[in-house]
XYZ file of C-alpha atoms in Angstrom:
488
model
C -30.662 28.883 0.890
C -29.570 26.532 3.743
C -28.295 23.099 2.662
C -31.063 21.279 4.445
C -33.751 23.077 2.422
C -32.387 21.929 -0.957
C -34.432 19.324 -2.833
C -33.196 15.790 -2.213
C -31.718 15.322 -5.699
C -29.710 18.527 -5.316
C -28.483 17.472 -1.888
C -27.467 14.085 -3.246
C -25.600 15.694 -6.148
C -23.707 17.915 -3.752
C -22.788 15.020 -1.492
C -21.549 12.951 -4.448
C -19.614 15.906 -5.823
C -17.854 16.394 -2.504
C -17.110 12.688 -2.325
C -15.685 12.712 -5.858
C -13.536 15.790 -5.240
C -12.216 14.362 -1.992
C -11.373 11.050 -3.637
C -9.634 12.604 -6.627
C -7.606 14.871 -4.355
C -6.376 11.950 -2.295
C -5.460 10.007 -5.423
C -3.478 12.759 -7.133
C 0.140 12.022 -8.014
C -0.134 8.299 -7.212
C 1.373 6.728 -10.314
C 0.693 3.046 -10.887
C 3.503 0.524 -10.705
C 3.620 -1.720 -13.754
C 5.310 -5.103 -13.246
C 8.170 -5.972 -15.604
C 7.157 -8.904 -17.761
C 9.672 -11.549 -18.834
C 11.155 -11.070 -22.318
C 9.614 -14.065 -24.087
C 7.509 -14.328 -27.212
C 5.139 -16.695 -28.960
C 7.694 -17.773 -31.570
C 9.942 -19.056 -28.786
C 6.997 -20.976 -27.349
C 6.239 -22.532 -30.757
C 9.846 -23.633 -31.177
C 9.950 -25.070 -27.689
C 6.722 -27.030 -28.127
C 7.964 -28.365 -31.479
C 10.982 -29.697 -29.599
C 8.922 -31.163 -26.752
C 6.677 -32.992 -29.215
C 9.723 -35.026 -30.315
C 10.636 -36.139 -26.795
C 9.813 -39.644 -25.680
C 7.921 -38.660 -22.544
C 5.283 -36.989 -24.714
C 4.833 -40.012 -27.009
C 1.899 -41.429 -25.031
C 0.003 -38.148 -25.287
C 0.994 -37.138 -28.805
C -2.544 -36.626 -30.111
C -3.903 -34.797 -27.056
C -0.739 -32.689 -27.044
C -1.370 -31.569 -30.625
C -5.077 -30.835 -30.064
C -4.492 -28.713 -26.964
C -1.284 -26.982 -27.916
C -1.271 -23.311 -26.846
C -0.125 -20.642 -29.280
C 0.556 -17.818 -26.834
C 2.867 -17.453 -23.855
C 1.161 -16.739 -20.531
C 3.656 -14.230 -19.142
C 1.718 -13.887 -15.897
C 2.715 -17.365 -14.749
C 6.376 -16.475 -15.293
C 5.908 -13.356 -13.199
C 4.500 -15.556 -10.437
C 7.381 -18.024 -10.828
C 10.032 -15.317 -10.644
C 8.348 -13.180 -8.016
C 10.588 -12.586 -5.030
C 8.364 -11.550 -2.099
C 9.176 -8.016 -1.064
C 7.099 -8.434 2.049
C 8.137 -11.301 4.296
C 5.018 -12.877 5.769
C 5.202 -13.411 9.457
C 3.199 -16.373 10.797
C 0.546 -14.098 12.312
C 0.009 -12.451 8.931
C -0.096 -15.800 7.152
C -2.569 -17.378 9.565
C -4.839 -14.338 9.867
C -6.373 -14.596 6.402
C -6.399 -18.396 6.167
C -8.048 -19.042 9.514
C -10.579 -16.340 10.319
C -14.079 -16.326 11.746
C -15.698 -16.448 8.314
C -13.798 -19.566 7.312
C -14.566 -21.361 10.560
C -18.271 -20.563 10.173
C -18.205 -21.827 6.580
C -16.316 -24.939 7.707
C -18.904 -25.723 10.372
C -21.637 -25.346 7.753
C -19.734 -27.620 5.348
C -19.259 -30.251 8.068
C -23.026 -30.378 8.527
C -23.983 -30.153 4.840
C -21.581 -32.912 3.775
C -21.881 -34.967 6.966
C -22.862 -38.192 5.188
C -20.052 -38.247 2.637
C -17.513 -37.081 5.220
C -18.523 -39.920 7.532
C -18.024 -42.446 4.721
C -14.623 -40.953 3.839
C -13.564 -40.993 7.498
C -14.547 -44.648 7.827
C -12.899 -45.686 4.552
C -9.559 -43.881 4.852
C -9.210 -43.464 8.611
C -8.700 -39.715 8.266
C -10.640 -37.298 10.467
C -13.349 -35.451 8.577
C -12.227 -32.241 10.264
C -8.677 -32.590 8.970
C -10.071 -33.105 5.460
C -12.196 -29.984 5.942
C -9.105 -28.092 7.108
C -7.340 -28.825 3.818
C -10.454 -28.008 1.792
C -10.895 -24.673 3.536
C -7.269 -23.589 3.228
C -6.868 -24.738 -0.376
C -10.029 -23.409 -2.010
C -12.249 -21.858 0.669
C -14.473 -24.943 0.521
C -14.600 -25.080 -3.258
C -15.365 -21.424 -3.908
C -11.912 -20.402 -5.204
C -10.497 -22.927 -7.648
C -8.195 -20.699 -9.697
C -8.742 -19.260 -13.155
C -5.582 -20.180 -15.038
C -5.780 -22.648 -17.911
C -3.708 -25.535 -16.545
C -2.470 -26.714 -19.954
C -1.426 -23.208 -21.021
C 0.294 -22.526 -17.699
C 2.274 -25.762 -17.737
C 3.223 -25.355 -21.404
C 4.657 -21.915 -20.639
C 6.467 -23.126 -17.521
C 7.859 -26.087 -19.475
C 9.542 -23.733 -21.915
C 10.664 -20.748 -19.832
C 12.022 -19.907 -16.417
C 13.229 -22.090 -13.600
C 12.401 -25.775 -12.995
C 11.467 -26.548 -16.610
C 12.175 -30.249 -16.111
C 9.728 -30.442 -13.204
C 6.987 -28.601 -15.067
C 7.430 -30.756 -18.162
C 6.610 -33.762 -16.019
C 3.485 -32.004 -14.768
C 2.622 -31.004 -18.345
C 2.705 -34.645 -19.464
C 0.617 -35.646 -16.452
C -1.968 -32.955 -17.218
C -2.254 -34.186 -20.818
C -2.761 -37.738 -19.535
C -5.618 -36.505 -17.340
C -7.294 -34.957 -20.389
C -6.745 -38.135 -22.374
C -8.336 -40.254 -19.645
C -11.352 -37.957 -19.555
C -11.432 -37.383 -15.804
C -11.372 -33.596 -16.279
C -12.715 -31.722 -19.290
C -10.620 -29.022 -20.933
C -13.138 -26.327 -19.952
C -12.913 -27.382 -16.291
C -9.124 -27.667 -16.298
C -8.498 -24.372 -14.485
C -6.275 -23.796 -11.491
C -3.345 -21.923 -10.027
C -0.465 -20.433 -11.982
C 1.652 -23.515 -11.216
C -0.911 -26.055 -12.409
C -2.607 -27.117 -9.152
C -6.343 -27.593 -9.695
C -9.555 -28.850 -8.184
C -11.288 -28.246 -4.886
C -8.255 -29.358 -2.924
C -5.628 -28.235 -5.443
C -3.806 -31.357 -6.656
C -0.846 -31.116 -8.988
C -1.401 -33.301 -12.096
C 1.211 -35.917 -11.117
C -0.348 -36.209 -7.639
C -3.762 -36.588 -9.262
C -2.590 -39.544 -11.349
C -1.185 -41.262 -8.249
C -3.783 -40.533 -5.587
C -7.049 -39.117 -6.946
C -10.155 -41.149 -6.095
C -13.535 -41.788 -7.677
C -15.691 -41.783 -4.551
C -19.081 -40.942 -6.087
C -19.003 -43.969 -8.387
C -19.376 -42.259 -11.771
C -16.121 -43.719 -13.160
C -14.453 -40.312 -13.229
C -12.066 -38.760 -10.737
C -13.524 -35.297 -10.941
C -11.824 -33.113 -8.351
C -13.396 -29.995 -9.850
C -17.128 -30.741 -9.710
C -17.418 -33.627 -7.249
C -16.991 -32.824 -3.562
C -16.974 -36.545 -2.796
C -14.070 -37.197 -5.186
C -12.103 -34.173 -4.025
C -12.470 -34.867 -0.300
C -11.784 -38.587 -0.665
C -8.685 -37.803 -2.714
C -7.479 -35.483 0.030
C -8.012 -38.178 2.657
C -6.111 -40.624 0.451
C -3.237 -38.153 0.136
C -2.995 -37.677 3.894
C -3.181 -41.428 4.479
C -0.377 -42.025 1.970
C 1.687 -39.349 3.778
C 1.713 -41.284 7.043
C -1.450 -39.974 8.664
C -2.349 -41.964 11.792
C -6.014 -42.659 12.509
C -7.677 -41.539 15.729
C -4.818 -39.276 16.717
C -4.751 -35.487 17.007
C -2.263 -33.410 15.038
C -0.935 -32.035 18.338
C -1.871 -29.239 20.711
C -0.899 -25.796 21.865
C 1.256 -25.777 24.999
C 2.761 -23.468 27.594
C 6.521 -23.395 28.090
C 8.249 -22.884 31.432
C 9.886 -19.462 31.555
C 13.221 -20.623 32.961
C 14.177 -23.046 30.160
C 15.611 -22.503 26.689
C 13.907 -24.266 23.810
C 14.648 -24.676 20.112
C 12.181 -24.940 17.253
C 12.519 -28.465 15.875
C 9.301 -30.367 15.282
C 11.260 -33.226 13.688
C 13.081 -33.972 16.948
C 10.230 -35.986 18.376
C 10.333 -37.279 21.931
C 7.901 -39.005 24.253
C 5.180 -36.967 25.901
C 6.681 -37.890 29.276
C 9.918 -36.176 28.253
C 8.103 -32.895 27.631
C 6.140 -33.274 30.859
C 9.326 -33.743 32.835
C 10.804 -30.451 31.638
C 7.709 -28.520 32.648
C 5.638 -28.141 29.479
C 1.883 -28.102 30.078
C -1.295 -27.267 28.250
C -2.024 -23.508 28.115
C -4.273 -23.694 31.197
C -1.537 -25.403 33.223
C -3.006 -28.894 33.089
C -0.923 -31.962 32.227
C -0.216 -32.963 28.637
C -2.533 -35.697 27.349
C -1.100 -39.107 26.516
C -2.864 -39.299 23.156
C 0.373 -39.212 21.128
C 3.370 -41.512 21.477
C 5.903 -38.896 20.431
C 5.784 -35.204 19.557
C 8.148 -32.450 18.458
C 8.242 -28.822 19.571
C 7.109 -26.256 17.006
C 7.737 -22.562 17.731
C 6.562 -20.611 14.646
C 7.506 -17.241 16.187
C 10.095 -18.269 18.752
C 9.692 -18.825 22.445
C 7.708 -15.593 22.946
C 4.826 -16.665 20.694
C 2.416 -19.598 20.585
C 4.083 -22.979 21.144
C 2.931 -26.399 19.935
C 3.773 -30.040 20.371
C 3.009 -31.739 17.057
C 2.797 -35.347 15.960
C 2.761 -37.392 12.790
C -0.481 -35.957 11.438
C 0.974 -32.455 11.481
C 3.774 -33.857 9.293
C 1.133 -35.222 6.909
C -0.324 -31.720 6.608
C 3.182 -30.448 5.885
C 3.517 -33.014 3.077
C 0.544 -31.403 1.318
C 2.504 -28.170 0.908
C 6.012 -27.946 2.345
C 5.418 -25.081 4.767
C 5.140 -25.324 8.536
C 2.867 -22.285 8.658
C 0.643 -23.917 6.041
C 0.454 -27.086 8.140
C -0.402 -24.997 11.201
C -3.202 -23.277 9.266
C -4.776 -26.649 8.405
C -4.346 -27.884 11.967
C -5.798 -24.730 13.494
C -8.762 -24.546 11.100
C -9.641 -28.224 11.495
C -9.562 -27.926 15.278
C -11.757 -24.835 15.359
C -14.301 -26.462 13.013
C -14.435 -29.577 15.193
C -14.842 -27.483 18.335
C -17.329 -25.143 16.612
C -15.265 -22.323 18.038
C -15.025 -19.116 16.001
C -12.390 -17.572 18.283
C -9.312 -18.049 16.110
C -6.801 -16.614 18.590
C -4.282 -18.901 20.217
C -3.980 -19.014 23.995
C -0.553 -17.394 23.756
C -0.401 -14.116 21.833
C 1.829 -13.503 18.845
C 4.870 -11.334 19.659
C 3.785 -8.278 17.667
C 1.851 -5.041 18.060
C 0.692 -5.185 14.428
C -1.331 -8.354 13.918
C -2.453 -9.619 10.539
C -5.895 -9.020 9.060
C -8.858 -11.287 8.561
C -10.399 -11.348 5.094
C -13.195 -9.067 6.298
C -10.647 -6.545 7.555
C -8.667 -6.874 4.330
C -11.798 -6.073 2.322
C -12.361 -3.029 4.504
C -8.780 -1.874 3.853
C -9.370 -2.170 0.115
C -12.730 -0.414 0.345
C -11.135 2.436 2.304
C -8.361 2.865 -0.260
C -10.956 2.989 -3.023
C -12.949 5.594 -1.101
C -9.795 7.709 -0.844
C -9.423 7.538 -4.613
C -6.539 5.099 -4.941
C -8.578 2.821 -7.202
C -7.142 -0.582 -6.327
C -9.846 -2.300 -8.348
C -11.846 -5.306 -7.160
C -12.413 -5.609 -3.438
C -11.726 -9.298 -2.805
C -10.075 -9.428 0.617
C -6.844 -10.768 -0.888
C -3.813 -8.679 0.015
C -1.747 -9.055 -3.109
C 1.030 -7.049 -4.682
C -1.288 -4.322 -5.966
C -2.906 -3.753 -2.574
C 0.478 -3.594 -0.846
C 1.789 -1.113 -3.395
C -1.312 1.012 -2.907
C -0.842 0.949 0.858
C 2.695 2.199 0.255
C 1.359 5.124 -1.792
C -1.086 5.990 0.952
C 1.666 5.785 3.587
C 3.886 8.117 1.540
C 1.026 10.562 1.105
C 0.312 10.809 4.825
C 3.989 10.907 5.789
C 4.513 7.615 7.631
C 6.892 4.708 7.056
C 6.022 3.216 3.674
C 6.400 -0.502 4.345
C 3.219 -1.561 2.543
C 2.237 -3.828 5.408
C -1.439 -4.683 5.654
C -1.751 -5.051 9.407
C -3.919 -3.836 12.236
C -2.133 -0.459 12.420
C -2.864 0.603 8.861
C -6.343 -0.910 9.140
C -7.193 1.238 12.161
C -5.783 4.373 10.508
C -7.751 3.794 7.306
C -10.964 3.036 9.139
C -10.641 6.247 11.143
C -9.792 8.417 8.131
C -12.686 7.093 6.032
C -15.413 6.853 8.647
C -17.324 9.841 7.240
C -16.776 8.753 3.652
C -18.148 5.333 4.567
C -21.181 6.973 6.110
C -21.754 8.981 2.950
C -21.297 5.882 0.788
C -23.898 4.038 2.859
C -26.300 6.945 2.445
C -25.695 6.886 -1.294
C -26.307 3.136 -1.444
C -29.516 3.528 0.537
C -30.759 6.306 -1.735
C -29.878 4.307 -4.838
C -31.702 1.249 -3.512
C -34.800 3.150 -2.459
C -34.842 5.148 -5.691
C -34.645 1.933 -7.686
C -37.498 0.489 -5.651
C -39.577 3.606 -6.239
C -38.889 3.540 -10.002
C -39.809 -0.139 -10.208
C -42.975 0.517 -8.250
C -43.956 3.414 -10.518
C -43.287 1.399 -13.656
C -45.746 -1.251 -12.511
C -48.572 1.261 -12.192
C -49.449 3.873 -14.822
C -52.085 5.522 -12.682
C -51.868 6.805 -9.154
C -54.346 8.489 -6.856
C -53.493 12.069 -5.858
C -53.550 11.035 -2.208
C -50.831 8.448 -2.913
C -48.586 10.801 -4.849
C -47.149 12.564 -1.857
C -46.100 9.396 -0.030
C -44.528 7.710 -3.083
C -42.960 10.833 -4.534
C -41.062 12.371 -1.677
C -37.445 11.395 -2.140
C -36.815 14.243 0.309
C -38.144 11.961 3.030
C -35.380 9.420 2.494
C -33.016 11.273 4.831
C -33.509 13.415 7.835
C -32.211 16.923 7.227
C -29.957 17.061 10.257
C -28.266 13.769 9.374
C -27.501 14.917 5.827
C -26.203 18.252 7.053
C -23.861 16.462 9.446
C -22.576 14.243 6.638
C -21.980 17.179 4.310
C -20.085 19.101 6.985
C -17.961 15.993 7.615
C -17.260 15.696 3.896
C -16.173 19.326 3.785
C -13.754 18.610 6.644
C -12.457 15.549 4.797
C -12.021 17.671 1.677
C -9.971 20.201 3.630
C -7.750 17.434 4.985
C -7.296 16.020 1.482
C -6.300 19.417 0.092
C -3.815 19.831 2.920
C -2.268 16.428 2.215
C -2.096 17.174 -1.497
C -0.337 20.506 -0.915
C 2.050 18.859 1.562
C 3.279 16.239 -0.900
C 3.631 18.868 -3.660
């Protein structure tokens, strides 16, 4: 009989079967890449920690050291330490995920929700609330992503293996001192692979020097207290030379007939830059709000250009990366302006821009729909997602660079449009079926006149729409079979 006359359950089964076949066909012959783990073992860790326990720097934390001594190596932190990026991040890729519309919207909401405490912090430390919010947003997405690694275990492993053991031993001692003081509980002591923790990601040694108790509970709790975390961030920036009531800098327009070099440290008076023809992007004169500024060209003369002052340098001190400092500066400015347009006035010199987190999630969803099974869709383009993009690129016969940019995003969105439509239909049917089941379970009796309206799952979709989807799935299946035969 025609497809559109099948009962709804049968039609749904057929649609799901086609979706499953299409996905499995796309995913065939895509072997996973398993990272090589460092050759270390738990006996080596035990011997190393026995040795550290005898060193003088650990004497003040001897008891807490013994009570919190790990017994197993965390090889994943050594992988992170030794990882050499295969994919060089251009500034437009770096900025795209850190400063997107979602983060600006969340930052505006945070500025309103925490207005009182931010005002007190601004008055006490002389640091703009928006610059504090910029750090908070970049470091932990406003406290929503704190890291999951056990800080003590990570630092113990890094103190015994790999590069920079001396540095990490100092951080290990500092972390043990924090536990001893009781500012952070062991269960809350989670963070990044390198030991940074809290809502604004302090390293343990930085915590001991600069962390603040701003909520008055006699604990410097950067994990659970927004007041403590944000005040500590303001204190860090202040200690790094932050100047009150001054902007970090501004985007500018360069004259086309002059050569310029990227050197933000070579600061000169604003009048100097005016005299050689630099203006604001709209052509207006540079403001006299900064005494001296340096020229920052993250992508060379052809990309966005900035004149930056001392506060930009304070952002840089938080994490020694100019692109990182630009992300904080850009996010803080957009939050203050309540402007969700995250593009600069001057375009980046590329035809393959980076992706926002929303677009990154859609890339991951598309790869999953095609059967590549990348796992959790989190909007974070990590090693696994890049490797999966490479597999997809090989399968469709294009350059396999693994880059998660606008080009691959547009290709994936086009190739999965029908699969996405089918997935939405499936989700709708699942939701409405669940609602119907719950409704039926609440009533053991039903009038005959009501049966027809509550029963008819066949009314969930219009026949023509489903037929169109199924035909599209059959086309997608044909394409998948063709691709599979091609790579065989």
